[in-house]
CSV table of C-alpha atoms and ligand atoms in Angstrom, one decimal:
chain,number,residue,atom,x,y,z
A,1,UNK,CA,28.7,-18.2,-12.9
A,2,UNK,CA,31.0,-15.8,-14.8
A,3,UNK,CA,34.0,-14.2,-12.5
A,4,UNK,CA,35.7,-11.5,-13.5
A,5,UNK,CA,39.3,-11.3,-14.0
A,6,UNK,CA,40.6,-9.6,-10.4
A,7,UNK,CA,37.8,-11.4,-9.0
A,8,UNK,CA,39.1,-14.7,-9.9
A,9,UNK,CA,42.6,-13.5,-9.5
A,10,UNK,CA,41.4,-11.9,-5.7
A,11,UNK,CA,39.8,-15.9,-5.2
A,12,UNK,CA,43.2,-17.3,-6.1
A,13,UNK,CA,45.4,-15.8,-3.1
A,14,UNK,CA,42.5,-17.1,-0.5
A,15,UNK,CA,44.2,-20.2,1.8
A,16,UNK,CA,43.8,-23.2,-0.5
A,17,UNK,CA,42.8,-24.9,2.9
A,18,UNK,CA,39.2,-22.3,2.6
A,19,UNK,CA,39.3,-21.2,-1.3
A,20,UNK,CA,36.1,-23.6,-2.4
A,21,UNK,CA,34.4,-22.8,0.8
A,22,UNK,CA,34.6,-18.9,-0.2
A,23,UNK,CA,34.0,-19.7,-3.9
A,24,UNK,CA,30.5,-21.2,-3.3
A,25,UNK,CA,30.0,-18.3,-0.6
A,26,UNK,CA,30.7,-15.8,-2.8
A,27,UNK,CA,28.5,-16.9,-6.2
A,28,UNK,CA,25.7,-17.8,-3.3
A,29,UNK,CA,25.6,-14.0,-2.5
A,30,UNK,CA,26.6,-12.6,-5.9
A,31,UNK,CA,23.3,-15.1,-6.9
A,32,UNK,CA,20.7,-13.7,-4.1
A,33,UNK,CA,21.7,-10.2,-4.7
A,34,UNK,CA,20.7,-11.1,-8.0
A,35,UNK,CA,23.9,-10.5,-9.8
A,36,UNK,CA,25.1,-12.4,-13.3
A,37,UNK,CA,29.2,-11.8,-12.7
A,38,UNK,CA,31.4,-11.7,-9.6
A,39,UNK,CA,33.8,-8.8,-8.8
A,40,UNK,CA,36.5,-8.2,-7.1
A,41,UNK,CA,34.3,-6.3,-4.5
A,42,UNK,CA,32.1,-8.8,-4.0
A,43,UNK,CA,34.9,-11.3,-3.2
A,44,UNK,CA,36.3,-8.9,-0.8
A,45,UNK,CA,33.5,-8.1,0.9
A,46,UNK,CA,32.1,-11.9,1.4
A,47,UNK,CA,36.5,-13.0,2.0
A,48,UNK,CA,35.8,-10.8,5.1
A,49,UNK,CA,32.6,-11.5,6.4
A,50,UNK,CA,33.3,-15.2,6.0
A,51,UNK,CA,36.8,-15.1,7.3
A,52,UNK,CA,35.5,-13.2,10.4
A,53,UNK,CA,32.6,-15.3,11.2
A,54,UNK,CA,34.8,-18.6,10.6
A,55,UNK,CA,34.4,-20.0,14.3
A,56,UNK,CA,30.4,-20.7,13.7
A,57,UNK,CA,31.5,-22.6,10.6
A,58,UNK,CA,33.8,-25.1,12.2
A,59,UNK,CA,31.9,-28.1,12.2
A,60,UNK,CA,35.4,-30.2,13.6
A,61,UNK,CA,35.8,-32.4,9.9
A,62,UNK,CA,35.5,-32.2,6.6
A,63,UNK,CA,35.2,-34.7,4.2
A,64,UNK,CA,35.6,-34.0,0.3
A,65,UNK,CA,35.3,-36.1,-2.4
A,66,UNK,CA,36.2,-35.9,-6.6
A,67,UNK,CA,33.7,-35.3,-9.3
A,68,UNK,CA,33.5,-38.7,-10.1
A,69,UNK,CA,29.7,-39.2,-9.1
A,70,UNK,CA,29.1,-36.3,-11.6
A,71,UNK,CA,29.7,-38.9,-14.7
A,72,UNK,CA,33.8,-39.1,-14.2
A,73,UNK,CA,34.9,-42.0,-17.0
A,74,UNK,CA,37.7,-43.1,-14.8
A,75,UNK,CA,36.0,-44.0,-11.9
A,76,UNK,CA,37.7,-47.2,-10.7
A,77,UNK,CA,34.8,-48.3,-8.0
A,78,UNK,CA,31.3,-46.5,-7.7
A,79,UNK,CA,31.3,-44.8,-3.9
A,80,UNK,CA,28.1,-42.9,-4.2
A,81,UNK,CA,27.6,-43.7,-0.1
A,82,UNK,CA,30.7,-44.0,1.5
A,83,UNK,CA,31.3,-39.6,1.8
A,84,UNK,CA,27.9,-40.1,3.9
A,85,UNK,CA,28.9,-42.6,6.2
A,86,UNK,CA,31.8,-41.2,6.7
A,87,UNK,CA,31.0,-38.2,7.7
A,88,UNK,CA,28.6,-40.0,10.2
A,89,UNK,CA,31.0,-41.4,12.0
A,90,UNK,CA,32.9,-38.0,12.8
A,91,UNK,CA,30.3,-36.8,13.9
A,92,UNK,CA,29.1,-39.8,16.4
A,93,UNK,CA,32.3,-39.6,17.3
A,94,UNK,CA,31.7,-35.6,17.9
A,95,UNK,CA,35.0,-33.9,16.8
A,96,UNK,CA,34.2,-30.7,17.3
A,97,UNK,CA,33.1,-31.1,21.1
A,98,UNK,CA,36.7,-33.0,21.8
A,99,UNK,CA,38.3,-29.8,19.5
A,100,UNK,CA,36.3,-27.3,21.6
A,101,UNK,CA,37.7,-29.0,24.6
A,102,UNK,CA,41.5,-29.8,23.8
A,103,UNK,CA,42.3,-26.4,21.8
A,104,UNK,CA,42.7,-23.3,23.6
A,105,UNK,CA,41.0,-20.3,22.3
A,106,UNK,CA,39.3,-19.9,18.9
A,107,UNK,CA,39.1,-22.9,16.6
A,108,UNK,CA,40.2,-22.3,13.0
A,109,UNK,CA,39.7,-24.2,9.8
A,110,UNK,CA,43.0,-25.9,10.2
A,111,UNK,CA,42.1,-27.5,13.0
A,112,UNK,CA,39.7,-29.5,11.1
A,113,UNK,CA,40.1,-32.9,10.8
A,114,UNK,CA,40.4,-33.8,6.9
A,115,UNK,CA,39.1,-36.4,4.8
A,116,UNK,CA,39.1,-37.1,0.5
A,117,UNK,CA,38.1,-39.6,-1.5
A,118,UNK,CA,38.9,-40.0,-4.6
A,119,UNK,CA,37.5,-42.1,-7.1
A,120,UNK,CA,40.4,-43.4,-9.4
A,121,UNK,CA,43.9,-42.6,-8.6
A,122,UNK,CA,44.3,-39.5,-11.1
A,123,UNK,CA,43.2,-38.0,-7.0
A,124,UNK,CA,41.5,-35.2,-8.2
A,125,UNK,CA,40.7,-34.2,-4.8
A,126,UNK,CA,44.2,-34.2,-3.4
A,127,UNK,CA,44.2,-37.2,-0.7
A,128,UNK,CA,47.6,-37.2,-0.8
A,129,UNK,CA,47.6,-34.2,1.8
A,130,UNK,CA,44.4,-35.1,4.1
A,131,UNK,CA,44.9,-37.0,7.7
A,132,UNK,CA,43.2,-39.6,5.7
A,133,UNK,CA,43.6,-40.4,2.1
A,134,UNK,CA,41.0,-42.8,0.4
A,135,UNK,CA,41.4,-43.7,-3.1
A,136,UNK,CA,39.6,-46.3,-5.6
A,137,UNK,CA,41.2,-48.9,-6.8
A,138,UNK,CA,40.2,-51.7,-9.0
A,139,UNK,CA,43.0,-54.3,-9.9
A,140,UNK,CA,43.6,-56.0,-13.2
A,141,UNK,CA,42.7,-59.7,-13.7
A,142,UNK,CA,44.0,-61.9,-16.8
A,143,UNK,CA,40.5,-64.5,-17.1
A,144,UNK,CA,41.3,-67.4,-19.8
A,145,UNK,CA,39.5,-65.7,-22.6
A,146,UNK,CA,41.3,-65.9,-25.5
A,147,UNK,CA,43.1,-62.8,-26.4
A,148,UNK,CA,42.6,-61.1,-29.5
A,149,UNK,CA,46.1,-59.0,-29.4
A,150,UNK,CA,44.4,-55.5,-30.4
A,151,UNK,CA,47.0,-54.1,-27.8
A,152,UNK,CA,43.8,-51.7,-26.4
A,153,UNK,CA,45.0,-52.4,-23.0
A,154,UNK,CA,48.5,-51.5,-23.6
A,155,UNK,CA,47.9,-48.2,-24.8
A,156,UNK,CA,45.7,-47.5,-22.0
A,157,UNK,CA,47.9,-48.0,-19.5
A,158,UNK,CA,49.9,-44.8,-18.2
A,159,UNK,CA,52.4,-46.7,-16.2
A,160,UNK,CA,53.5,-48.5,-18.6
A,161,UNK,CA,52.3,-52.2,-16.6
A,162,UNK,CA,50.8,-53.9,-19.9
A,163,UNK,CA,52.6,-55.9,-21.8
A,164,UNK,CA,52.0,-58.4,-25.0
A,165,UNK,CA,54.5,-61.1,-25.0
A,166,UNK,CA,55.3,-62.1,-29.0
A,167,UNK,CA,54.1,-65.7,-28.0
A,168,UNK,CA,50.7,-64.1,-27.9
A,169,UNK,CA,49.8,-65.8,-24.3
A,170,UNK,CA,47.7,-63.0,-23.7
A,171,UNK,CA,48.8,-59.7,-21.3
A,172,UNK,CA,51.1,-59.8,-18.6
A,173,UNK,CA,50.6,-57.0,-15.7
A,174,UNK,CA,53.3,-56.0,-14.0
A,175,UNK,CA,51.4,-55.4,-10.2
A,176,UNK,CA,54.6,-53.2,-8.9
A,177,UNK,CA,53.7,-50.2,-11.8
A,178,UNK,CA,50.1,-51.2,-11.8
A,179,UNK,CA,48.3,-48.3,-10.1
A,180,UNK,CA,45.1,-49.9,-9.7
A,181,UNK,CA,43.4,-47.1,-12.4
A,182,UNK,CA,41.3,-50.4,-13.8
A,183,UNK,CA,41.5,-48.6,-17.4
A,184,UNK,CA,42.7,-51.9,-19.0
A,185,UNK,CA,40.0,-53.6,-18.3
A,186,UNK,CA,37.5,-51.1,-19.8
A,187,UNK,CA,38.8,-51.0,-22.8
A,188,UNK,CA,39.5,-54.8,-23.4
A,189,UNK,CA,36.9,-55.9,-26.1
A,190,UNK,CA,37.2,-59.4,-25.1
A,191,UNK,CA,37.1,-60.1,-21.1
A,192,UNK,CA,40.5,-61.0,-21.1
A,193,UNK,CA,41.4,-58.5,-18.7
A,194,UNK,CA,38.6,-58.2,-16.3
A,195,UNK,CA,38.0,-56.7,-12.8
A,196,UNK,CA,40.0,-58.9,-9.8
A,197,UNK,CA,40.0,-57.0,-6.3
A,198,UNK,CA,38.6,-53.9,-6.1
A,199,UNK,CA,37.8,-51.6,-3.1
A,200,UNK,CA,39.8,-48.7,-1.9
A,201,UNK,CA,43.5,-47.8,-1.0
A,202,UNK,CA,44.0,-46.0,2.0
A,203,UNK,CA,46.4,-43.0,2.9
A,204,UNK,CA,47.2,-41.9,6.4
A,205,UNK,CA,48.7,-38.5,7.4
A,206,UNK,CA,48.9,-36.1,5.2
A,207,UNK,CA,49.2,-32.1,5.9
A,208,UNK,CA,49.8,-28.9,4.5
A,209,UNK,CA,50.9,-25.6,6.3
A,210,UNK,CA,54.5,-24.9,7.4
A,211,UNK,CA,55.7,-28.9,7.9
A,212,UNK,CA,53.7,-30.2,4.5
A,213,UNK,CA,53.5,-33.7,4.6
A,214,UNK,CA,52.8,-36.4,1.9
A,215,UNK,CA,50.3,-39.0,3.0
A,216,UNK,CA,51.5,-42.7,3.9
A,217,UNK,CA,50.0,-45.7,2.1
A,218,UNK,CA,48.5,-48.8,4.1
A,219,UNK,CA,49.3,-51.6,2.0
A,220,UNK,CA,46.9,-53.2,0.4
A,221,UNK,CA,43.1,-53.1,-1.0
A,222,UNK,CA,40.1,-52.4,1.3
A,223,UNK,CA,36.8,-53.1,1.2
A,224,UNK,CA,34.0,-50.3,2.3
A,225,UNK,CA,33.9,-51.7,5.7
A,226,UNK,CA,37.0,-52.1,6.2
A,227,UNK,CA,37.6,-48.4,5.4
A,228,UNK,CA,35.2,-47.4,7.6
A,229,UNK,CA,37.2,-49.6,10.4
A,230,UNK,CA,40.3,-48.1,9.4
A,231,UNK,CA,38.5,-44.5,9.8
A,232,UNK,CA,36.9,-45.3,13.3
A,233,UNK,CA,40.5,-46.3,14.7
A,234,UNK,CA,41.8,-43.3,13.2
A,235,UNK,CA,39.4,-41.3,15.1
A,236,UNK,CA,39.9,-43.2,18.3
A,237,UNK,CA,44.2,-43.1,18.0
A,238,UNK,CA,43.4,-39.0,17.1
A,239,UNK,CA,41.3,-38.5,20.1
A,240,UNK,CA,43.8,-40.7,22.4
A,241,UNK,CA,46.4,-38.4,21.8
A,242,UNK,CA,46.3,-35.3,19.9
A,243,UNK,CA,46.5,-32.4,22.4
A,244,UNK,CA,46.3,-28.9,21.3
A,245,UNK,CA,44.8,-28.9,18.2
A,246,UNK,CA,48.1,-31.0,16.7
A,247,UNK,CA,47.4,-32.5,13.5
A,248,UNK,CA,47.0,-35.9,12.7
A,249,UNK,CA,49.9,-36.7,10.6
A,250,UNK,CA,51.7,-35.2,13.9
A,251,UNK,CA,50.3,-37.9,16.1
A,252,UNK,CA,51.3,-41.0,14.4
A,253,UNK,CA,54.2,-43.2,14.7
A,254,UNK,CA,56.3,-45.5,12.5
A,255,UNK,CA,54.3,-48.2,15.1
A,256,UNK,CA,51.1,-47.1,14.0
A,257,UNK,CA,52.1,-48.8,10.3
A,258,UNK,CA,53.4,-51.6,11.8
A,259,UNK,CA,51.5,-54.7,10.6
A,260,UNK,CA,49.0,-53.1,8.1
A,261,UNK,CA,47.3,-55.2,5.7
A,262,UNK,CA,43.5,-55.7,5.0
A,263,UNK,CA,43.2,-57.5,8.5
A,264,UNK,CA,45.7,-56.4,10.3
A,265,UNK,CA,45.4,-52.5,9.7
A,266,UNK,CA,42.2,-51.5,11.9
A,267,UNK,CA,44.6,-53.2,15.1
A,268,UNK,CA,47.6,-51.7,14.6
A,269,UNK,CA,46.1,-48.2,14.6
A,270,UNK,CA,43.9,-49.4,18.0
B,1,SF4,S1,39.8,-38.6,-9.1
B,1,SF4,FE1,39.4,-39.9,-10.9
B,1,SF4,S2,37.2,-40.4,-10.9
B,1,SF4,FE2,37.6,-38.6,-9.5
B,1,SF4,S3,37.2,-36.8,-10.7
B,1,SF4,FE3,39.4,-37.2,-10.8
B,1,SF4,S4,39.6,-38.4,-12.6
B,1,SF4,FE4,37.5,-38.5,-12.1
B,2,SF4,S1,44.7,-51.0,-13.8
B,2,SF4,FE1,45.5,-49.1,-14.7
B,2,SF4,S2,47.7,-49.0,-14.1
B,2,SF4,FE2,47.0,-51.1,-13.7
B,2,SF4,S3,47.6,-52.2,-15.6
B,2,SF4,FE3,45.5,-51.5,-15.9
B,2,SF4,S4,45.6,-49.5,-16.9
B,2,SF4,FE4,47.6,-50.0,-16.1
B,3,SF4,S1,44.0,-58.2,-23.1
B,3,SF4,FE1,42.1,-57.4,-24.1
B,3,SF4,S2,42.7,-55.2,-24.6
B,3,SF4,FE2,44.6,-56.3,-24.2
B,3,SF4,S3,45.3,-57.0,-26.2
B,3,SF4,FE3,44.1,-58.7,-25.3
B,3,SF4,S4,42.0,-58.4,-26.1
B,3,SF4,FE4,43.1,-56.4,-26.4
């Protein structure tokens, strides 16, 4: 829908935290009242009513995702399900109820507890700066076919983790620059490079708001399950001690890293 220029200037200075919430709320009305552009006075006028009404649209979590379902090339795994069953587990474990309970007086967006998931490391939808950060990840593999040199998979890579020794013994990957994109492998002609582990990686404790905070990385690659464990011991630690309405990234400790690794993650967060 077409937004004129102080409307999309007016959209800009809403909290980032609520901006696409608003932005879908305003072109919904702007649509039923049957208009073709947005103005600035239908942004105001839906900023406000939204704004004020904010408590009924608490649901306790949210959970975004990238694009990449919408036809994304650089998807690194296909996650199509995982948002869903996700989101079913916050609300089993019912998030807004223990909110309601442990914050006094009205609950705001920012008390909601935040989830991405991003399909390819490029993290479109920011999971550096949710309480949990989920990001595909697919890892390079060098098979024994023979390599045809056409150095596709060194130009591919960002990070600079391909090389192409002169003996011609096929790629090296260097697995410290190696960001798990798994661009290298789709563009190798000749399955020399091909798909190894692949799952997701997982971020823990992000935040904006006045003490922003970057996310901290659990080593290693998880599987959908495992995820899904990781995210259910998240909820538990979260519900075990946050008081207030404090934040996620405000509730864990250096212990709570302590011993991560595909197996070893879900119990150190229990
Ligand atoms: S995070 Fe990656 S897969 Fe998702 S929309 Fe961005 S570029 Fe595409
Ligand atoms: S997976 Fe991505 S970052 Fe890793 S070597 Fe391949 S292109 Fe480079
Ligand atoms: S590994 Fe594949 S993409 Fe890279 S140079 Fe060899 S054939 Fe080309």
């Amino acid at each position: 829908m077409q937004w004129s220029d102080d409307a999309e200037a007016a959209i800009k200075k809403v909290p980032l935290f609520v901006r696409k919430r608003v932005r879908v709320r305003v072109e919904k009305e702007a649509i039923a009242r049957g208009k073709k552009i947005v103005t600035l006075a239908e942004v105001k006028a839906t900023q406000a009513r939204y704004l004020k009404k904010q408590g009924h649209e608490i649901k306790g979590y949210q959970v975004g995702r990238c694009f990449g379902s919408s036809g994304c090339p650089n998807r690194a795994i296909i996650s199509d399900n995982l948002v869903e069953k996700i989101e079913a587990l916050f609300k089993d474990a019912d998030i807004l109820g223990f909110l309601r309970q442990t914050v006094a007086g009205d609950l705001k967006f920012h008390h909601e507890f935040r989830v991405a998931l991003a399909d390819c490391p490029n993290a479109c939808s920011q999971p550096q700066i949710k309480d949990i950060g989920i990001i595909g990840a697919a890892i390079p593999d060098v098979t024994d076919a023979a390599c045809s040199n056409c150095e596709a998979c060194v130009d591919e890579c960002r990070e600079d983790a391909v090389q192409l020794p002169e003996s011609g013994e096929g790629p090296l990957i260097d697995y410290q620059r190696c960001l798990s994109c798994g661009r290298c492998m789709a563009v190798c002609p000749t399955g020399t490079l091909a798909t190894g582990q692949s799952g997701y990686r997982v971020q823990l404790g992000g935040k904006l708001g006045r003490h922003p905070r970057l996310a901290r990385e659990l080593p290693g690659i998880f599987t959908e399950e495992q995820v899904l464990d990781i995210i259910r011991d998240c909820i538990a630690l979260y519900k075990k001690k946050s008081t207030g309405g404090a934040r996620f990234a405000e509730i864990l400790s250096e212990k709570d890293f302590v011993g991560a690794g595909p197996c070893a993650c879900p119990k150190s967060l229990s």
